[in-house]
PDB file of C-alpha atoms in Angstrom:
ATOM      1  CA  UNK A   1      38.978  49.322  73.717  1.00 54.00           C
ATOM      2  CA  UNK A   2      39.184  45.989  71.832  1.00 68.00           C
ATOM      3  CA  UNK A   3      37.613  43.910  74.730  1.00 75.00           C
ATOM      4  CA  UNK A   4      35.055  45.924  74.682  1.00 85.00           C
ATOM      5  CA  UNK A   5      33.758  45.900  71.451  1.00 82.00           C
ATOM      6  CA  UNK A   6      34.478  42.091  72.167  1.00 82.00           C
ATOM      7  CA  UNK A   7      32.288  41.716  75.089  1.00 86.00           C
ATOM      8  CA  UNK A   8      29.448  43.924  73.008  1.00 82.00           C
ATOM      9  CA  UNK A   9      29.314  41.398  70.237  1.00 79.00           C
ATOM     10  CA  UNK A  10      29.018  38.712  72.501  1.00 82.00           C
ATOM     11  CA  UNK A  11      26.336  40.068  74.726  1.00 83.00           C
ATOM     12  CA  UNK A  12      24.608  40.850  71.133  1.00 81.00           C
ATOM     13  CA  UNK A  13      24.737  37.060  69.689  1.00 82.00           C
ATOM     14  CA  UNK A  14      23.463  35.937  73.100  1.00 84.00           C
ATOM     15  CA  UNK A  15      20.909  38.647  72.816  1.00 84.00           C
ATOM     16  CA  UNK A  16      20.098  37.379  69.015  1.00 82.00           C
ATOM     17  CA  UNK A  17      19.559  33.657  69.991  1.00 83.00           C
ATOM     18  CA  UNK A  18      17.297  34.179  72.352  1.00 86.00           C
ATOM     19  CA  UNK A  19      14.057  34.497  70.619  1.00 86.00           C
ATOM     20  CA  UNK A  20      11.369  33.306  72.600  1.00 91.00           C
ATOM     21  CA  UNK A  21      12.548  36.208  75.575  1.00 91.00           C
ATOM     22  CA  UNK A  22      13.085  38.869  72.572  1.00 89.00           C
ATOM     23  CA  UNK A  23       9.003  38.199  72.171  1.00 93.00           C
ATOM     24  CA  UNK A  24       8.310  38.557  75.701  1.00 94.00           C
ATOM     25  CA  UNK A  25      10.502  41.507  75.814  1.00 93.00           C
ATOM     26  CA  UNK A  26       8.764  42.792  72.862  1.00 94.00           C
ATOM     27  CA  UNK A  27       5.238  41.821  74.090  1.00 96.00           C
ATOM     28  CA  UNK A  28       5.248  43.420  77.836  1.00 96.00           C
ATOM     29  CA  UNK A  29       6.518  46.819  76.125  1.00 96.00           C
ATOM     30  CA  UNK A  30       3.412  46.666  73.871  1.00 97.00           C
ATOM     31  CA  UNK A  31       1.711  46.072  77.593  1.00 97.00           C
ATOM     32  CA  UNK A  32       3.143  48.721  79.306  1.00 97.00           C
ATOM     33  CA  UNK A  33       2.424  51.061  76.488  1.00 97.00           C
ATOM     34  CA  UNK A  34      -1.183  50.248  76.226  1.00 97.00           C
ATOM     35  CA  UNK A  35      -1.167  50.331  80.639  1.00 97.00           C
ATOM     36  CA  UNK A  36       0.310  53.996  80.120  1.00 96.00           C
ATOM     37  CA  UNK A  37      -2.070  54.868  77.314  1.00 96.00           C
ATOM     38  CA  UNK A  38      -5.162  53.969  78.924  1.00 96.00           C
ATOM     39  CA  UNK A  39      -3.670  55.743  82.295  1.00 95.00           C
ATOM     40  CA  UNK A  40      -3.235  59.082  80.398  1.00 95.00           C
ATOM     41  CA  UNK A  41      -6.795  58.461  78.956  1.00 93.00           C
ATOM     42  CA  UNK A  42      -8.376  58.411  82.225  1.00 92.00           C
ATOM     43  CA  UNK A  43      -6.862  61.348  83.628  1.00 91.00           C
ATOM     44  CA  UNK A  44      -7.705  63.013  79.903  1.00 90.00           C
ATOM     45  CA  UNK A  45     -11.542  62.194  80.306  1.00 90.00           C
ATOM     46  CA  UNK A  46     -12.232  60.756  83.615  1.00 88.00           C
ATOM     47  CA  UNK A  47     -10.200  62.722  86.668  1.00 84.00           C
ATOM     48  CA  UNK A  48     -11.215  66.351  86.772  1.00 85.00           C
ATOM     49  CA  UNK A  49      -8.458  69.073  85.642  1.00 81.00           C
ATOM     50  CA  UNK A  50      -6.582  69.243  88.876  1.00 89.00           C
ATOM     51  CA  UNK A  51      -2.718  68.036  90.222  1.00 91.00           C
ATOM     52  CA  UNK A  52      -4.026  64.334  90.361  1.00 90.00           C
ATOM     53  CA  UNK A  53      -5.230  64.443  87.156  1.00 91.00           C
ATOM     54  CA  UNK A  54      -1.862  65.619  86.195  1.00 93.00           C
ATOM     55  CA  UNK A  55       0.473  63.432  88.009  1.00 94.00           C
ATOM     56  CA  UNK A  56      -1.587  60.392  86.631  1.00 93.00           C
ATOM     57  CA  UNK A  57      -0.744  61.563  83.459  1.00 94.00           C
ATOM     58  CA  UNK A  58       2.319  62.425  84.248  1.00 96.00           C
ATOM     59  CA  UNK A  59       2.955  58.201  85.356  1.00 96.00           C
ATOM     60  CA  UNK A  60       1.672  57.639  82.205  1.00 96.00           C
ATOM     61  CA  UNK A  61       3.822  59.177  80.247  1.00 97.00           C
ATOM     62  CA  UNK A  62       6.512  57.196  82.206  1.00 97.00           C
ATOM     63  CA  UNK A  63       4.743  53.816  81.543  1.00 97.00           C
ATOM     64  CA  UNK A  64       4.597  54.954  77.643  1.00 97.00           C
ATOM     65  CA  UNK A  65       8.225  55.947  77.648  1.00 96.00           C
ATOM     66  CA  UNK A  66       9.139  52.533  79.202  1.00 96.00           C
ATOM     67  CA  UNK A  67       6.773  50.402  76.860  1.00 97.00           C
ATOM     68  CA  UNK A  68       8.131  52.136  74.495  1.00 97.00           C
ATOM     69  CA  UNK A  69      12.035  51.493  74.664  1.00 96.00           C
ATOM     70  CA  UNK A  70      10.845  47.987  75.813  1.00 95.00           C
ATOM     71  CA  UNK A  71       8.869  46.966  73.255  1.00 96.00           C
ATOM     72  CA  UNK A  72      11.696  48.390  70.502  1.00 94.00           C
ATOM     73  CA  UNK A  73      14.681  46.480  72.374  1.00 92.00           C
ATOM     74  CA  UNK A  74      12.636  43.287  71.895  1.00 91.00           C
ATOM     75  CA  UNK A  75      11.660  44.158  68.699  1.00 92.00           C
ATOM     76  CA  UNK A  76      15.413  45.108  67.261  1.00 89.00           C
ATOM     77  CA  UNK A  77      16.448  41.772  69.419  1.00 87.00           C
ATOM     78  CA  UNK A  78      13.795  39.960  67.009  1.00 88.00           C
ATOM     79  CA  UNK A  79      14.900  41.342  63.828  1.00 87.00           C
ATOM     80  CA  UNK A  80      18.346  43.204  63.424  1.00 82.00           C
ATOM     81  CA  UNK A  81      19.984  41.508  65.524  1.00 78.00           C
ATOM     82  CA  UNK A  82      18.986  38.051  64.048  1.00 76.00           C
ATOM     83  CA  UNK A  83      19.880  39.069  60.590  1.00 81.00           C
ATOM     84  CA  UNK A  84      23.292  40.330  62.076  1.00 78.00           C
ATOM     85  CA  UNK A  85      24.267  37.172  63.666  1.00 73.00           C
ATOM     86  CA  UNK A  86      23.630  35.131  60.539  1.00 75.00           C
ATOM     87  CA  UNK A  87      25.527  37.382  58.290  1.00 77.00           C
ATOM     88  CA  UNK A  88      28.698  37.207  61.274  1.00 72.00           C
ATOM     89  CA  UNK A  89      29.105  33.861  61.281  1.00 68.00           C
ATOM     90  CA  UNK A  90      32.387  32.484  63.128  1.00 61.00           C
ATOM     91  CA  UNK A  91      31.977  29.566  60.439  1.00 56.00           C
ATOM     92  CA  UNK A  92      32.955  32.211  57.703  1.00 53.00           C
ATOM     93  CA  UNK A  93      36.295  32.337  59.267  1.00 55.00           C
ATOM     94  CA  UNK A  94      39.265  30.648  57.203  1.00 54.00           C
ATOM     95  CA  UNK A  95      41.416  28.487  59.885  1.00 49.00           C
TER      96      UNK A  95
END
């Protein structure tokens, strides 16, 4: 169990020093979010009440879902993380 936790706070400071992909990550959620807001719009207003209309809204949903955990894995990656890896420092470490 101990390597595990291990590899986990590794993965995490590589995660947390990687800021400029943490944005991106953060910035195509927001995308796919606003792709699967706009595609449950249009079968809302524009595709009569049918199946169609309903399986475009139901991909929509999927493209919200996914924007959604996207755009909050960046956005954690951004923030908590960050602050995390500054407050466990290896240089805090007596020798």
């Amino acid at each position: 169990m101990k390597p595990s936790i291990h590899s986990l706070r590794q993965y995490l400071r590589k995660r947390a020093d990687q800021p400029r992909e943490n944005f991106m990550l953060l910035l195509s959620g927001f995308g796919i979010f606003m792709l699967g807001l706009l595609t449950i719009g249009t079968a809302q207003f524009l595709l009569p009440g049918s199946l169609i209309a309903e399986l475009v809204a139901l991909f929509g949903l999927v493209l919200l879902g996914g924007g959604i955990i996207l755009a909050a894995i960046g956005y954690l990656s951004l923030s908590v993380l960050r602050i995390l890896r500054f407050l466990d420092s290896d240089d805090d470490e007596p020798s």
